[in-house]
Amino acid sequence: MTIERASSRGLGVALVSLHHRAEHLLALIPQSLPLLALRIGLAIPFFKSGLTKWDGFLTLSTGARFLFEQEFKLHIFGSQFSYPMPLAMAAAAGIAELALPVLLVLGLFTRYAALGLLAMTAVIQLTIPDGWANFHLPWAAMALTLVVYGGGRIALDPLVNFAANDQTRPISNG
C-alpha cells in the first residue's frame, strides 16, 4: 500500500509540474498575436457586411436601401421605431463597415476603430435583439478588448505613437 501511495503522489507531482511547464510555455505567447487575431476576427464580418451595402462608389445597393427604409427597426423600451434618416444611416453604416475594419487590420487608430465598431454593435443589437448570444456579444467582447488593450505591437499604432512622441519631444540646448 505504501508503494501505491508513493506512486500516486509521484504522479500527482508530475502532473502539477507538467501543468506549470505548460502554463509557462503558454505565457510566452506574445500578447500581440491574440490582439492581431482579434483585430482580424472582428474586421471580417463588418467588412463583408459593408461590401453588401454598395453598388459602386457611394451608390447604396437596393438591398441596403430596402433594409434601412423598410425592414430595420430600433427596438427600444418594448416599442419599434423606424430609423431616422434611413438612407443617411445606411450610407454611414456602409462607410464605417468598410473603413473601420481596414483600420483594425492595419492596427491604425485601433482603439477608435474598435470603439466605433462597439457603438455599431450596440445599434445592431437594438435593431436585431435576437442576435445577442450568437453574434453581438462576441463582437462587443472583441471590440471592448481592443479598446482597452489597443492593437499590440503588430500594428501601425506603435509607429504613429513613436513618430508623435518624437515630434513633441523638447529640443535640448546641450
PDB file of C-alpha atoms in Angstrom:
ATOM      1  CA  MET A   1       0.000   0.000   0.000  1.00  0.00           C
ATOM      2  CA  THR A   2       2.871   2.377   0.705  1.00  0.00           C
ATOM      3  CA  ILE A   3       4.222   1.839  -2.795  1.00  0.00           C
ATOM      4  CA  GLU A   4       0.809   2.692  -4.283  1.00  0.00           C
ATOM      5  CA  ARG A   5       0.624   5.952  -2.285  1.00  0.00           C
ATOM      6  CA  ALA A   6       4.150   6.915  -3.256  1.00  0.00           C
ATOM      7  CA  SER A   7       3.478   6.230  -6.932  1.00  0.00           C
ATOM      8  CA  SER A   8       0.181   8.162  -6.869  1.00  0.00           C
ATOM      9  CA  ARG A   9       1.939  11.084  -5.145  1.00  0.00           C
ATOM     10  CA  GLY A  10       4.686  10.911  -7.740  1.00  0.00           C
ATOM     11  CA  LEU A  11       2.065  11.001 -10.487  1.00  0.00           C
ATOM     12  CA  GLY A  12       0.361  13.973  -8.845  1.00  0.00           C
ATOM     13  CA  VAL A  13       3.648  15.866  -8.541  1.00  0.00           C
ATOM     14  CA  ALA A  14       4.472  15.037 -12.162  1.00  0.00           C
ATOM     15  CA  LEU A  15       1.062  16.303 -13.336  1.00  0.00           C
ATOM     16  CA  VAL A  16       1.432  19.527 -11.361  1.00  0.00           C
ATOM     17  CA  SER A  17       4.924  20.007 -12.773  1.00  0.00           C
ATOM     18  CA  LEU A  18       3.646  19.367 -16.304  1.00  0.00           C
ATOM     19  CA  HIS A  19       0.851  21.866 -15.709  1.00  0.00           C
ATOM     20  CA  HIS A  20       3.320  24.528 -14.535  1.00  0.00           C
ATOM     21  CA  ARG A  21       5.570  23.971 -17.557  1.00  0.00           C
ATOM     22  CA  ALA A  22       2.590  24.185 -19.922  1.00  0.00           C
ATOM     23  CA  GLU A  23       1.391  27.390 -18.232  1.00  0.00           C
ATOM     24  CA  HIS A  24       4.873  28.873 -18.586  1.00  0.00           C
ATOM     25  CA  LEU A  25       5.047  27.984 -22.296  1.00  0.00           C
ATOM     26  CA  LEU A  26       1.578  29.429 -22.951  1.00  0.00           C
ATOM     27  CA  ALA A  27       2.545  32.623 -21.132  1.00  0.00           C
ATOM     28  CA  LEU A  28       5.412  33.054 -23.598  1.00  0.00           C
ATOM     29  CA  ILE A  29       2.973  33.696 -26.468  1.00  0.00           C
ATOM     30  CA  PRO A  30       3.336  37.393 -27.273  1.00  0.00           C
ATOM     31  CA  GLN A  31       0.217  39.418 -26.443  1.00  0.00           C
ATOM     32  CA  SER A  32       0.356  40.951 -29.901  1.00  0.00           C
ATOM     33  CA  LEU A  33      -0.646  37.663 -31.568  1.00  0.00           C
ATOM     34  CA  PRO A  34      -4.086  37.312 -29.951  1.00  0.00           C
ATOM     35  CA  LEU A  35      -4.649  41.056 -30.399  1.00  0.00           C
ATOM     36  CA  LEU A  36      -3.900  40.675 -34.116  1.00  0.00           C
ATOM     37  CA  ALA A  37      -6.289  37.711 -34.273  1.00  0.00           C
ATOM     38  CA  LEU A  38      -8.990  39.764 -32.535  1.00  0.00           C
ATOM     39  CA  ARG A  39      -8.485  42.652 -34.941  1.00  0.00           C
ATOM     40  CA  ILE A  40      -8.834  40.402 -37.978  1.00  0.00           C
ATOM     41  CA  GLY A  41     -11.676  38.364 -36.483  1.00  0.00           C
ATOM     42  CA  LEU A  42     -13.700  41.487 -35.715  1.00  0.00           C
ATOM     43  CA  ALA A  43     -12.897  43.172 -39.029  1.00  0.00           C
ATOM     44  CA  ILE A  44     -14.073  40.361 -41.322  1.00  0.00           C
ATOM     45  CA  PRO A  45     -17.833  40.273 -40.607  1.00  0.00           C
ATOM     46  CA  PHE A  46     -18.138  44.059 -40.611  1.00  0.00           C
ATOM     47  CA  PHE A  47     -16.148  44.443 -43.834  1.00  0.00           C
ATOM     48  CA  LYS A  48     -18.214  41.745 -45.569  1.00  0.00           C
ATOM     49  CA  SER A  49     -21.400  43.471 -44.439  1.00  0.00           C
ATOM     50  CA  GLY A  50     -20.081  46.798 -45.691  1.00  0.00           C
ATOM     51  CA  LEU A  51     -19.445  45.346 -49.143  1.00  0.00           C
ATOM     52  CA  THR A  52     -23.122  44.385 -49.444  1.00  0.00           C
ATOM     53  CA  LYS A  53     -24.263  47.953 -48.901  1.00  0.00           C
ATOM     54  CA  TRP A  54     -22.768  49.361 -52.102  1.00  0.00           C
ATOM     55  CA  ASP A  55     -23.420  49.061 -55.839  1.00  0.00           C
ATOM     56  CA  GLY A  56     -20.432  51.128 -56.859  1.00  0.00           C
ATOM     57  CA  PHE A  57     -18.711  54.163 -55.447  1.00  0.00           C
ATOM     58  CA  LEU A  58     -21.032  55.803 -52.901  1.00  0.00           C
ATOM     59  CA  THR A  59     -24.105  54.237 -54.539  1.00  0.00           C
ATOM     60  CA  LEU A  60     -26.191  52.394 -51.964  1.00  0.00           C
ATOM     61  CA  SER A  61     -27.345  48.948 -53.017  1.00  0.00           C
ATOM     62  CA  THR A  62     -31.037  48.264 -53.460  1.00  0.00           C
ATOM     63  CA  GLY A  63     -30.856  45.793 -50.572  1.00  0.00           C
ATOM     64  CA  ALA A  64     -29.351  48.344 -48.195  1.00  0.00           C
ATOM     65  CA  ARG A  65     -31.976  50.913 -49.165  1.00  0.00           C
ATOM     66  CA  PHE A  66     -34.778  48.420 -48.587  1.00  0.00           C
ATOM     67  CA  LEU A  67     -33.413  47.192 -45.248  1.00  0.00           C
ATOM     68  CA  PHE A  68     -32.872  50.644 -43.765  1.00  0.00           C
ATOM     69  CA  GLU A  69     -36.110  52.132 -45.144  1.00  0.00           C
ATOM     70  CA  GLN A  70     -38.491  49.185 -44.629  1.00  0.00           C
ATOM     71  CA  GLU A  71     -37.115  46.316 -42.539  1.00  0.00           C
ATOM     72  CA  PHE A  72     -34.800  47.630 -39.860  1.00  0.00           C
ATOM     73  CA  LYS A  73     -36.476  48.959 -36.736  1.00  0.00           C
ATOM     74  CA  LEU A  74     -34.944  50.104 -33.467  1.00  0.00           C
ATOM     75  CA  HIS A  75     -36.318  48.052 -30.565  1.00  0.00           C
ATOM     76  CA  ILE A  76     -36.354  50.444 -27.617  1.00  0.00           C
ATOM     77  CA  PHE A  77     -38.416  50.128 -24.422  1.00  0.00           C
ATOM     78  CA  GLY A  78     -40.633  47.432 -25.926  1.00  0.00           C
ATOM     79  CA  SER A  79     -41.529  49.516 -28.978  1.00  0.00           C
ATOM     80  CA  GLN A  80     -40.254  49.570 -32.548  1.00  0.00           C
ATOM     81  CA  PHE A  81     -39.123  52.778 -34.214  1.00  0.00           C
ATOM     82  CA  SER A  82     -38.086  53.363 -37.821  1.00  0.00           C
ATOM     83  CA  TYR A  83     -34.543  54.540 -38.415  1.00  0.00           C
ATOM     84  CA  PRO A  84     -34.313  58.331 -38.586  1.00  0.00           C
ATOM     85  CA  MET A  85     -32.899  59.403 -41.971  1.00  0.00           C
ATOM     86  CA  PRO A  86     -32.629  55.780 -43.169  1.00  0.00           C
ATOM     87  CA  LEU A  87     -30.551  56.460 -46.291  1.00  0.00           C
ATOM     88  CA  ALA A  88     -28.068  58.596 -44.370  1.00  0.00           C
ATOM     89  CA  MET A  89     -27.871  55.851 -41.720  1.00  0.00           C
ATOM     90  CA  ALA A  90     -27.311  53.209 -44.426  1.00  0.00           C
ATOM     91  CA  ALA A  91     -24.549  55.280 -46.022  1.00  0.00           C
ATOM     92  CA  ALA A  92     -22.893  55.966 -42.665  1.00  0.00           C
ATOM     93  CA  ALA A  93     -23.063  52.279 -41.745  1.00  0.00           C
ATOM     94  CA  GLY A  94     -21.681  51.268 -45.133  1.00  0.00           C
ATOM     95  CA  ILE A  95     -18.770  53.692 -44.908  1.00  0.00           C
ATOM     96  CA  ALA A  96     -17.987  52.717 -41.300  1.00  0.00           C
ATOM     97  CA  GLU A  97     -18.232  48.994 -42.103  1.00  0.00           C
ATOM     98  CA  LEU A  98     -15.543  49.409 -44.750  1.00  0.00           C
ATOM     99  CA  ALA A  99     -13.260  51.998 -43.153  1.00  0.00           C
ATOM    100  CA  LEU A 100     -13.152  50.789 -39.537  1.00  0.00           C
ATOM    101  CA  PRO A 101     -12.223  47.157 -40.381  1.00  0.00           C
ATOM    102  CA  VAL A 102      -9.395  48.376 -42.631  1.00  0.00           C
ATOM    103  CA  LEU A 103      -8.077  50.488 -39.747  1.00  0.00           C
ATOM    104  CA  LEU A 104      -8.359  47.471 -37.439  1.00  0.00           C
ATOM    105  CA  VAL A 105      -6.437  45.135 -39.741  1.00  0.00           C
ATOM    106  CA  LEU A 106      -3.724  47.754 -40.177  1.00  0.00           C
ATOM    107  CA  GLY A 107      -3.693  48.406 -36.444  1.00  0.00           C
ATOM    108  CA  LEU A 108      -4.086  52.107 -37.119  1.00  0.00           C
ATOM    109  CA  PHE A 109      -6.118  54.098 -34.583  1.00  0.00           C
ATOM    110  CA  THR A 110      -7.138  50.686 -33.260  1.00  0.00           C
ATOM    111  CA  ARG A 111      -8.855  51.890 -30.102  1.00  0.00           C
ATOM    112  CA  TYR A 112     -11.013  54.388 -32.002  1.00  0.00           C
ATOM    113  CA  ALA A 113     -11.881  51.898 -34.759  1.00  0.00           C
ATOM    114  CA  ALA A 114     -12.842  49.298 -32.150  1.00  0.00           C
ATOM    115  CA  LEU A 115     -14.886  51.890 -30.262  1.00  0.00           C
ATOM    116  CA  GLY A 116     -16.729  52.706 -33.490  1.00  0.00           C
ATOM    117  CA  LEU A 117     -17.494  49.021 -34.088  1.00  0.00           C
ATOM    118  CA  LEU A 118     -18.588  48.655 -30.471  1.00  0.00           C
ATOM    119  CA  ALA A 119     -21.068  51.515 -30.969  1.00  0.00           C
ATOM    120  CA  MET A 120     -22.250  49.933 -34.226  1.00  0.00           C
ATOM    121  CA  THR A 121     -22.716  46.620 -32.414  1.00  0.00           C
ATOM    122  CA  ALA A 122     -24.932  48.383 -29.868  1.00  0.00           C
ATOM    123  CA  VAL A 123     -27.091  49.807 -32.667  1.00  0.00           C
ATOM    124  CA  ILE A 124     -27.204  46.404 -34.376  1.00  0.00           C
ATOM    125  CA  GLN A 125     -28.317  44.896 -31.063  1.00  0.00           C
ATOM    126  CA  LEU A 126     -31.152  47.417 -30.870  1.00  0.00           C
ATOM    127  CA  THR A 127     -32.088  46.515 -34.449  1.00  0.00           C
ATOM    128  CA  ILE A 128     -31.796  42.718 -34.175  1.00  0.00           C
ATOM    129  CA  PRO A 129     -32.264  41.871 -30.480  1.00  0.00           C
ATOM    130  CA  ASP A 130     -32.185  38.101 -31.049  1.00  0.00           C
ATOM    131  CA  GLY A 131     -28.592  38.179 -32.291  1.00  0.00           C
ATOM    132  CA  TRP A 132     -27.010  38.930 -28.916  1.00  0.00           C
ATOM    133  CA  ALA A 133     -25.755  35.485 -27.915  1.00  0.00           C
ATOM    134  CA  ASN A 134     -24.536  34.360 -31.329  1.00  0.00           C
ATOM    135  CA  PHE A 135     -23.004  37.495 -32.793  1.00  0.00           C
ATOM    136  CA  HIS A 136     -23.306  40.717 -30.857  1.00  0.00           C
ATOM    137  CA  LEU A 137     -21.808  39.562 -27.558  1.00  0.00           C
ATOM    138  CA  PRO A 138     -18.634  38.145 -29.181  1.00  0.00           C
ATOM    139  CA  TRP A 139     -18.283  41.277 -31.345  1.00  0.00           C
ATOM    140  CA  ALA A 140     -18.745  43.511 -28.305  1.00  0.00           C
ATOM    141  CA  ALA A 141     -16.221  41.477 -26.303  1.00  0.00           C
ATOM    142  CA  MET A 142     -13.637  41.648 -29.106  1.00  0.00           C
ATOM    143  CA  ALA A 143     -14.174  45.372 -29.634  1.00  0.00           C
ATOM    144  CA  LEU A 144     -14.023  46.137 -25.918  1.00  0.00           C
ATOM    145  CA  THR A 145     -10.796  44.150 -25.578  1.00  0.00           C
ATOM    146  CA  LEU A 146      -9.241  46.173 -28.395  1.00  0.00           C
ATOM    147  CA  VAL A 147     -10.477  49.445 -26.894  1.00  0.00           C
ATOM    148  CA  VAL A 148      -8.802  48.542 -23.596  1.00  0.00           C
ATOM    149  CA  TYR A 149      -5.573  46.909 -24.846  1.00  0.00           C
ATOM    150  CA  GLY A 150      -5.065  48.532 -28.230  1.00  0.00           C
ATOM    151  CA  GLY A 151      -3.734  46.725 -31.273  1.00  0.00           C
ATOM    152  CA  GLY A 152      -0.482  45.418 -29.844  1.00  0.00           C
ATOM    153  CA  ARG A 153       2.974  45.619 -31.356  1.00  0.00           C
ATOM    154  CA  ILE A 154       1.993  44.021 -34.682  1.00  0.00           C
ATOM    155  CA  ALA A 155       0.218  47.214 -35.713  1.00  0.00           C
ATOM    156  CA  LEU A 156       0.838  50.680 -37.093  1.00  0.00           C
ATOM    157  CA  ASP A 157      -0.242  52.365 -33.854  1.00  0.00           C
ATOM    158  CA  PRO A 158       3.179  51.984 -32.176  1.00  0.00           C
ATOM    159  CA  LEU A 159       4.832  53.631 -35.192  1.00  0.00           C
ATOM    160  CA  VAL A 160       2.372  56.530 -35.145  1.00  0.00           C
ATOM    161  CA  ASN A 161       2.830  56.933 -31.389  1.00  0.00           C
ATOM    162  CA  PHE A 162       6.623  56.846 -31.775  1.00  0.00           C
ATOM    163  CA  ALA A 163       6.526  59.492 -34.501  1.00  0.00           C
ATOM    164  CA  ALA A 164       4.159  61.648 -32.447  1.00  0.00           C
ATOM    165  CA  ASN A 165       6.372  61.368 -29.357  1.00  0.00           C
ATOM    166  CA  ASP A 166       9.440  62.239 -31.430  1.00  0.00           C
ATOM    167  CA  GLN A 167       7.722  65.425 -32.715  1.00  0.00           C
ATOM    168  CA  THR A 168       6.642  66.572 -29.255  1.00  0.00           C
ATOM    169  CA  ARG A 169       9.987  65.946 -27.555  1.00  0.00           C
ATOM    170  CA  PRO A 170      11.647  69.185 -26.464  1.00  0.00           C
ATOM    171  CA  ILE A 171      14.829  70.150 -28.281  1.00  0.00           C
ATOM    172  CA  SER A 172      17.795  70.108 -25.923  1.00  0.00           C
ATOM    173  CA  ASN A 173      20.187  73.043 -25.840  1.00  0.00           C
ATOM    174  CA  GLY A 174      23.055  70.856 -24.814  1.00  0.00           C
TER     175      GLY A 174
END
